[in-house]
Amino acid sequence: EGVKKLLPFSSMKEKLTKLNLNFYEIENLKFEYIYPNFIVAGEITFFAAAASSGKSLTTFEFCYRAISRNVVENLIYIDADNSKTTVQQRRIHEKVRNFEDRITYVVSKKREEINSLIGDLLKIDLKATIIVFDSIKNFFDGLDRDKNKDVSKVLDKLKRLRDNGATVIFLHHTNKPKHDIDELMYAGSSAFLEDTSNAFILKHNKDKNTFIFTSIKNRV
């Protein structure tokens, strides 16, 4: 009396079978690059850089080349950092015009507008689509980028977009080095790195007019 009677393991077999890995699906997955040996299709990639160091320009250019070479079908670039004047100065609108049926470049800081767009994207098949968040700090809605649980809430949405087939890229800022010998590192919680597949620190070598992406995580 009072001893808990446990069910046999066999009672779980049906549920476990439904949850088990689909061997054929995994075996037939195609590993593809958006940009050779750099940006992986169907994964979340994270670029961090100091302000005004070229992360927006280089990211848009990678995505534009992927569109122009038919590596992907669609690009949705959500720019919550830059003004329309900056977009004009960079002549981004001219490139968008070349593929206006395939590139959507959203310049907005309106939370309701952006949240509504993300909500709609979470409902559709996003295979062969790149979605860029520039920069990720603008999508926190009052959450704290220094807290793991808050960062994970934001990145969970990115994971759901990835699970719908999207290639997700988000841009972030680096902290200012405390000393000349310190390496640049992204600002905020460790969850930014933990919840992404691949991550890079971007530096601009002005002497050589070169952009250098240093890998700080390469899960895939």
mmCIF file of N, CA and C in Angstrom, residues 85-167:
data_model
loop_
_atom_site.group_PDB
_atom_site.id
_atom_site.type_symbol
_atom_site.label_atom_id
_atom_site.label_comp_id
_atom_site.label_asym_id
_atom_site.label_seq_id
_atom_site.Cartn_x
_atom_site.Cartn_y
_atom_site.Cartn_z
ATOM 1 N N THR A 85 17.300 58.436 -45.709
ATOM 2 C CA THR A 85 18.361 59.254 -46.305
ATOM 3 C C THR A 85 19.643 58.442 -46.464
ATOM 4 N N THR A 86 19.967 57.645 -45.436
ATOM 5 C CA THR A 86 21.153 56.789 -45.506
ATOM 6 C C THR A 86 21.002 55.749 -46.607
ATOM 7 N N VAL A 87 19.813 55.177 -46.714
ATOM 8 C CA VAL A 87 19.537 54.189 -47.764
ATOM 9 C C VAL A 87 19.725 54.817 -49.143
ATOM 10 N N GLN A 88 19.250 56.051 -49.296
ATOM 11 C CA GLN A 88 19.418 56.759 -50.577
ATOM 12 C C GLN A 88 20.884 57.022 -50.876
ATOM 13 N N GLN A 89 21.610 57.472 -49.852
ATOM 14 C CA GLN A 89 23.024 57.789 -50.031
ATOM 15 C C GLN A 89 23.815 56.559 -50.454
ATOM 16 N N ARG A 90 23.444 55.415 -49.910
ATOM 17 C CA ARG A 90 24.132 54.162 -50.239
ATOM 18 C C ARG A 90 23.628 53.550 -51.540
ATOM 19 N N ARG A 91 22.610 54.169 -52.126
ATOM 20 C CA ARG A 91 22.032 53.748 -53.419
ATOM 21 C C ARG A 91 21.460 52.332 -53.363
ATOM 22 N N ILE A 92 21.006 51.945 -52.195
ATOM 23 C CA ILE A 92 20.407 50.618 -52.030
ATOM 24 C C ILE A 92 19.120 50.512 -52.839
ATOM 25 N N HIS A 93 18.375 51.617 -52.912
ATOM 26 C CA HIS A 93 17.098 51.598 -53.631
ATOM 27 C C HIS A 93 17.259 51.214 -55.100
ATOM 28 N N GLU A 94 18.411 51.569 -55.690
ATOM 29 C CA GLU A 94 18.639 51.230 -57.093
ATOM 30 C C GLU A 94 18.782 49.727 -57.284
ATOM 31 N N LYS A 95 19.444 49.079 -56.314
ATOM 32 C CA LYS A 95 19.597 47.625 -56.409
ATOM 33 C C LYS A 95 18.286 46.912 -56.114
ATOM 34 N N VAL A 96 17.522 47.457 -55.168
ATOM 35 C CA VAL A 96 16.215 46.861 -54.864
ATOM 36 C C VAL A 96 15.315 46.936 -56.100
ATOM 37 N N ARG A 97 15.394 48.048 -56.831
ATOM 38 C CA ARG A 97 14.570 48.228 -58.030
ATOM 39 C C ARG A 97 14.870 47.159 -59.078
ATOM 40 N N ASN A 98 16.129 46.710 -59.130
ATOM 41 C CA ASN A 98 16.499 45.688 -60.116
ATOM 42 C C ASN A 98 15.776 44.367 -59.885
ATOM 43 N N PHE A 99 15.418 44.093 -58.617
ATOM 44 C CA PHE A 99 14.732 42.835 -58.272
ATOM 45 C C PHE A 99 13.552 43.133 -57.348
ATOM 46 N N GLU A 100 12.739 44.114 -57.706
ATOM 47 C CA GLU A 100 11.684 44.546 -56.795
ATOM 48 C C GLU A 100 10.629 43.474 -56.517
ATOM 49 N N ASP A 101 10.549 42.460 -57.380
ATOM 50 C CA ASP A 101 9.607 41.362 -57.129
ATOM 51 C C ASP A 101 10.204 40.298 -56.203
ATOM 52 N N ARG A 102 11.528 40.415 -55.903
ATOM 53 C CA ARG A 102 12.183 39.403 -55.080
ATOM 54 C C ARG A 102 12.853 39.969 -53.832
ATOM 55 N N ILE A 103 13.108 41.281 -53.824
ATOM 56 C CA ILE A 103 13.721 41.922 -52.661
ATOM 57 C C ILE A 103 12.709 42.834 -51.981
ATOM 58 N N THR A 104 12.532 42.626 -50.688
ATOM 59 C CA THR A 104 11.725 43.530 -49.872
ATOM 60 C C THR A 104 12.659 44.174 -48.860
ATOM 61 N N TYR A 105 12.837 45.484 -48.982
ATOM 62 C CA TYR A 105 13.714 46.213 -48.067
ATOM 63 C C TYR A 105 12.831 47.106 -47.201
ATOM 64 N N VAL A 106 12.718 46.748 -45.932
ATOM 65 C CA VAL A 106 11.827 47.450 -45.011
ATOM 66 C C VAL A 106 12.645 48.428 -44.168
ATOM 67 N N VAL A 107 12.357 49.728 -44.301
ATOM 68 C CA VAL A 107 12.995 50.741 -43.458
ATOM 69 C C VAL A 107 11.941 51.213 -42.469
ATOM 70 N N SER A 108 12.023 50.729 -41.245
ATOM 71 C CA SER A 108 10.978 51.053 -40.265
ATOM 72 C C SER A 108 11.494 50.879 -38.843
ATOM 73 N N LYS A 109 11.044 51.751 -37.976
ATOM 74 C CA LYS A 109 11.321 51.612 -36.546
ATOM 75 C C LYS A 109 10.010 51.438 -35.776
ATOM 76 N N LYS A 110 8.911 51.225 -36.502
ATOM 77 C CA LYS A 110 7.603 51.052 -35.873
ATOM 78 C C LYS A 110 7.453 49.613 -35.391
ATOM 79 N N ARG A 111 7.360 49.435 -34.082
ATOM 80 C CA ARG A 111 7.321 48.101 -33.502
ATOM 81 C C ARG A 111 6.133 47.285 -33.998
ATOM 82 N N GLU A 112 4.949 47.909 -34.057
ATOM 83 C CA GLU A 112 3.751 47.165 -34.464
ATOM 84 C C GLU A 112 3.892 46.662 -35.901
ATOM 85 N N GLU A 113 4.441 47.510 -36.769
ATOM 86 C CA GLU A 113 4.607 47.165 -38.180
ATOM 87 C C GLU A 113 5.561 45.981 -38.343
ATOM 88 N N ILE A 114 6.687 46.050 -37.647
ATOM 89 C CA ILE A 114 7.691 44.984 -37.753
ATOM 90 C C ILE A 114 7.186 43.694 -37.116
ATOM 91 N N ASN A 115 6.555 43.791 -35.946
ATOM 92 C CA ASN A 115 6.036 42.592 -35.279
ATOM 93 C C ASN A 115 4.961 41.913 -36.119
ATOM 94 N N SER A 116 4.141 42.711 -36.797
ATOM 95 C CA SER A 116 3.109 42.147 -37.669
ATOM 96 C C SER A 116 3.739 41.397 -38.839
ATOM 97 N N LEU A 117 4.807 41.982 -39.424
ATOM 98 C CA LEU A 117 5.515 41.324 -40.524
ATOM 99 C C LEU A 117 6.117 40.003 -40.074
ATOM 100 N N ILE A 118 6.788 40.005 -38.924
ATOM 101 C CA ILE A 118 7.408 38.779 -38.409
ATOM 102 C C ILE A 118 6.345 37.725 -38.133
ATOM 103 N N GLY A 119 5.212 38.156 -37.564
ATOM 104 C CA GLY A 119 4.115 37.228 -37.297
ATOM 105 C C GLY A 119 3.616 36.562 -38.569
ATOM 106 N N ASP A 120 3.516 37.329 -39.657
ATOM 107 C CA ASP A 120 3.076 36.765 -40.943
ATOM 108 C C ASP A 120 4.121 35.803 -41.508
ATOM 109 N N LEU A 121 5.403 36.152 -41.371
ATOM 110 C CA LEU A 121 6.469 35.298 -41.899
ATOM 111 C C LEU A 121 6.528 33.956 -41.173
ATOM 112 N N LEU A 122 6.153 33.957 -39.893
ATOM 113 C CA LEU A 122 6.173 32.713 -39.114
ATOM 114 C C LEU A 122 5.138 31.700 -39.599
ATOM 115 N N LYS A 123 4.233 32.136 -40.486
ATOM 116 C CA LYS A 123 3.157 31.256 -40.949
ATOM 117 C C LYS A 123 3.405 30.678 -42.334
ATOM 118 N N ILE A 124 4.530 31.060 -42.976
ATOM 119 C CA ILE A 124 4.706 30.633 -44.364
ATOM 120 C C ILE A 124 6.000 29.845 -44.573
ATOM 121 N N ASP A 125 6.062 29.161 -45.706
ATOM 122 C CA ASP A 125 7.242 28.399 -46.104
ATOM 123 C C ASP A 125 8.305 29.390 -46.588
ATOM 124 N N LEU A 126 9.458 29.395 -45.924
ATOM 125 C CA LEU A 126 10.490 30.386 -46.212
ATOM 126 C C LEU A 126 11.726 29.788 -46.873
ATOM 127 N N LYS A 127 11.570 28.623 -47.454
ATOM 128 C CA LYS A 127 12.699 28.008 -48.138
ATOM 129 C C LYS A 127 13.182 28.932 -49.257
ATOM 130 N N ALA A 128 14.499 29.012 -49.443
ATOM 131 C CA ALA A 128 15.127 29.858 -50.464
ATOM 132 C C ALA A 128 14.893 31.348 -50.196
ATOM 133 N N THR A 129 14.730 31.691 -48.916
ATOM 134 C CA THR A 129 14.527 33.089 -48.520
ATOM 135 C C THR A 129 15.567 33.479 -47.471
ATOM 136 N N ILE A 130 16.166 34.654 -47.653
ATOM 137 C CA ILE A 130 17.045 35.225 -46.637
ATOM 138 C C ILE A 130 16.272 36.307 -45.894
ATOM 139 N N ILE A 131 16.379 36.288 -44.569
ATOM 140 C CA ILE A 131 15.785 37.349 -43.750
ATOM 141 C C ILE A 131 16.899 37.968 -42.915
ATOM 142 N N VAL A 132 17.051 39.286 -43.023
ATOM 143 C CA VAL A 132 18.099 39.999 -42.291
ATOM 144 C C VAL A 132 17.467 40.921 -41.253
ATOM 145 N N PHE A 133 18.009 40.874 -40.037
ATOM 146 C CA PHE A 133 17.590 41.774 -38.954
ATOM 147 C C PHE A 133 18.739 42.740 -38.675
ATOM 148 N N ASP A 134 18.526 44.010 -38.970
ATOM 149 C CA ASP A 134 19.570 45.026 -38.855
ATOM 150 C C ASP A 134 19.050 46.197 -38.012
ATOM 151 N N SER A 135 19.571 46.378 -36.802
ATOM 152 C CA SER A 135 20.340 45.399 -36.060
ATOM 153 C C SER A 135 19.441 44.790 -34.988
ATOM 154 N N ILE A 136 19.914 43.716 -34.367
ATOM 155 C CA ILE A 136 19.067 42.917 -33.493
ATOM 156 C C ILE A 136 18.590 43.681 -32.265
ATOM 157 N N LYS A 137 19.332 44.696 -31.851
ATOM 158 C CA LYS A 137 18.928 45.464 -30.653
ATOM 159 C C LYS A 137 17.578 46.134 -30.826
ATOM 160 N N ASN A 138 17.172 46.361 -32.066
ATOM 161 C CA ASN A 138 15.896 47.035 -32.337
ATOM 162 C C ASN A 138 14.688 46.110 -32.229
ATOM 163 N N PHE A 139 14.918 44.837 -31.936
ATOM 164 C CA PHE A 139 13.822 43.872 -31.911
ATOM 165 C C PHE A 139 13.576 43.317 -30.502
ATOM 166 N N PHE A 140 14.027 44.071 -29.505
ATOM 167 C CA PHE A 140 13.932 43.571 -28.130
ATOM 168 C C PHE A 140 12.678 44.020 -27.383
ATOM 169 N N ASP A 141 11.994 45.037 -27.870
ATOM 170 C CA ASP A 141 10.735 45.474 -27.254
ATOM 171 C C ASP A 141 10.826 45.602 -25.738
ATOM 172 N N GLY A 142 11.843 46.279 -25.260
ATOM 173 C CA GLY A 142 11.967 46.510 -23.822
ATOM 174 C C GLY A 142 12.685 45.419 -23.056
ATOM 175 N N LEU A 143 13.039 44.314 -23.729
ATOM 176 C CA LEU A 143 13.776 43.243 -23.065
ATOM 177 C C LEU A 143 15.239 43.651 -22.900
ATOM 178 N N ASP A 144 15.952 42.927 -22.068
ATOM 179 C CA ASP A 144 17.329 43.273 -21.724
ATOM 180 C C ASP A 144 18.302 42.389 -22.496
ATOM 181 N N ARG A 145 19.139 43.009 -23.328
ATOM 182 C CA ARG A 145 20.075 42.223 -24.142
ATOM 183 C C ARG A 145 21.187 41.589 -23.315
ATOM 184 N N ASP A 146 21.302 41.967 -22.037
ATOM 185 C CA ASP A 146 22.321 41.389 -21.170
ATOM 186 C C ASP A 146 21.824 40.158 -20.416
ATOM 187 N N LYS A 147 20.543 39.847 -20.544
ATOM 188 C CA LYS A 147 19.969 38.697 -19.832
ATOM 189 C C LYS A 147 19.708 37.549 -20.800
ATOM 190 N N ASN A 148 20.234 36.375 -20.441
ATOM 191 C CA ASN A 148 20.086 35.206 -21.315
ATOM 192 C C ASN A 148 18.639 34.908 -21.667
ATOM 193 N N LYS A 149 17.756 34.947 -20.668
ATOM 194 C CA LYS A 149 16.359 34.577 -20.916
ATOM 195 C C LYS A 149 15.687 35.550 -21.873
ATOM 196 N N ASP A 150 16.067 36.840 -21.803
ATOM 197 C CA ASP A 150 15.480 37.831 -22.702
ATOM 198 C C ASP A 150 16.020 37.683 -24.126
ATOM 199 N N VAL A 151 17.314 37.469 -24.242
ATOM 200 C CA VAL A 151 17.921 37.263 -25.560
ATOM 201 C C VAL A 151 17.337 36.005 -26.216
ATOM 202 N N SER A 152 17.166 34.956 -25.424
ATOM 203 C CA SER A 152 16.615 33.704 -25.960
ATOM 204 C C SER A 152 15.188 33.880 -26.471
ATOM 205 N N LYS A 153 14.411 34.747 -25.830
ATOM 206 C CA LYS A 153 13.045 35.014 -26.298
ATOM 207 C C LYS A 153 13.059 35.609 -27.702
ATOM 208 N N VAL A 154 13.995 36.524 -27.932
ATOM 209 C CA VAL A 154 14.104 37.147 -29.254
ATOM 210 C C VAL A 154 14.621 36.141 -30.279
ATOM 211 N N LEU A 155 15.661 35.394 -29.920
ATOM 212 C CA LEU A 155 16.255 34.458 -30.863
ATOM 213 C C LEU A 155 15.364 33.244 -31.121
ATOM 214 N N ASP A 156 14.430 32.962 -30.216
ATOM 215 C CA ASP A 156 13.471 31.881 -30.462
ATOM 216 C C ASP A 156 12.635 32.173 -31.714
ATOM 217 N N LYS A 157 12.303 33.449 -31.933
ATOM 218 C CA LYS A 157 11.566 33.821 -33.143
ATOM 219 C C LYS A 157 12.416 33.568 -34.383
ATOM 220 N N LEU A 158 13.708 33.881 -34.279
ATOM 221 C CA LEU A 158 14.610 33.640 -35.405
ATOM 222 C C LEU A 158 14.729 32.141 -35.693
ATOM 223 N N LYS A 159 14.749 31.342 -34.634
ATOM 224 C CA LYS A 159 14.815 29.888 -34.811
ATOM 225 C C LYS A 159 13.560 29.365 -35.505
ATOM 226 N N ARG A 160 12.412 29.946 -35.162
ATOM 227 C CA ARG A 160 11.157 29.503 -35.799
ATOM 228 C C ARG A 160 11.152 29.872 -37.281
ATOM 229 N N LEU A 161 11.710 31.031 -37.620
ATOM 230 C CA LEU A 161 11.843 31.415 -39.032
ATOM 231 C C LEU A 161 12.778 30.453 -39.748
ATOM 232 N N ARG A 162 13.879 30.095 -39.084
ATOM 233 C CA ARG A 162 14.813 29.107 -39.643
ATOM 234 C C ARG A 162 14.123 27.768 -39.850
ATOM 235 N N ASP A 163 13.330 27.348 -38.884
ATOM 236 C CA ASP A 163 12.631 26.065 -38.984
ATOM 237 C C ASP A 163 11.600 26.068 -40.114
ATOM 238 N N ASN A 164 11.175 27.266 -40.532
ATOM 239 C CA ASN A 164 10.275 27.383 -41.682
ATOM 240 C C ASN A 164 11.051 27.414 -42.997
ATOM 241 N N GLY A 165 12.377 27.274 -42.913
ATOM 242 C CA GLY A 165 13.209 27.184 -44.110
ATOM 243 C C GLY A 165 14.098 28.369 -44.385
ATOM 244 N N ALA A 166 13.955 29.461 -43.626
ATOM 245 C CA ALA A 166 14.694 30.684 -43.919
ATOM 246 C C ALA A 166 16.167 30.588 -43.545
ATOM 247 N N THR A 167 16.982 31.326 -44.276
ATOM 248 C CA THR A 167 18.346 31.613 -43.870
ATOM 249 C C THR A 167 18.285 32.950 -43.146
#
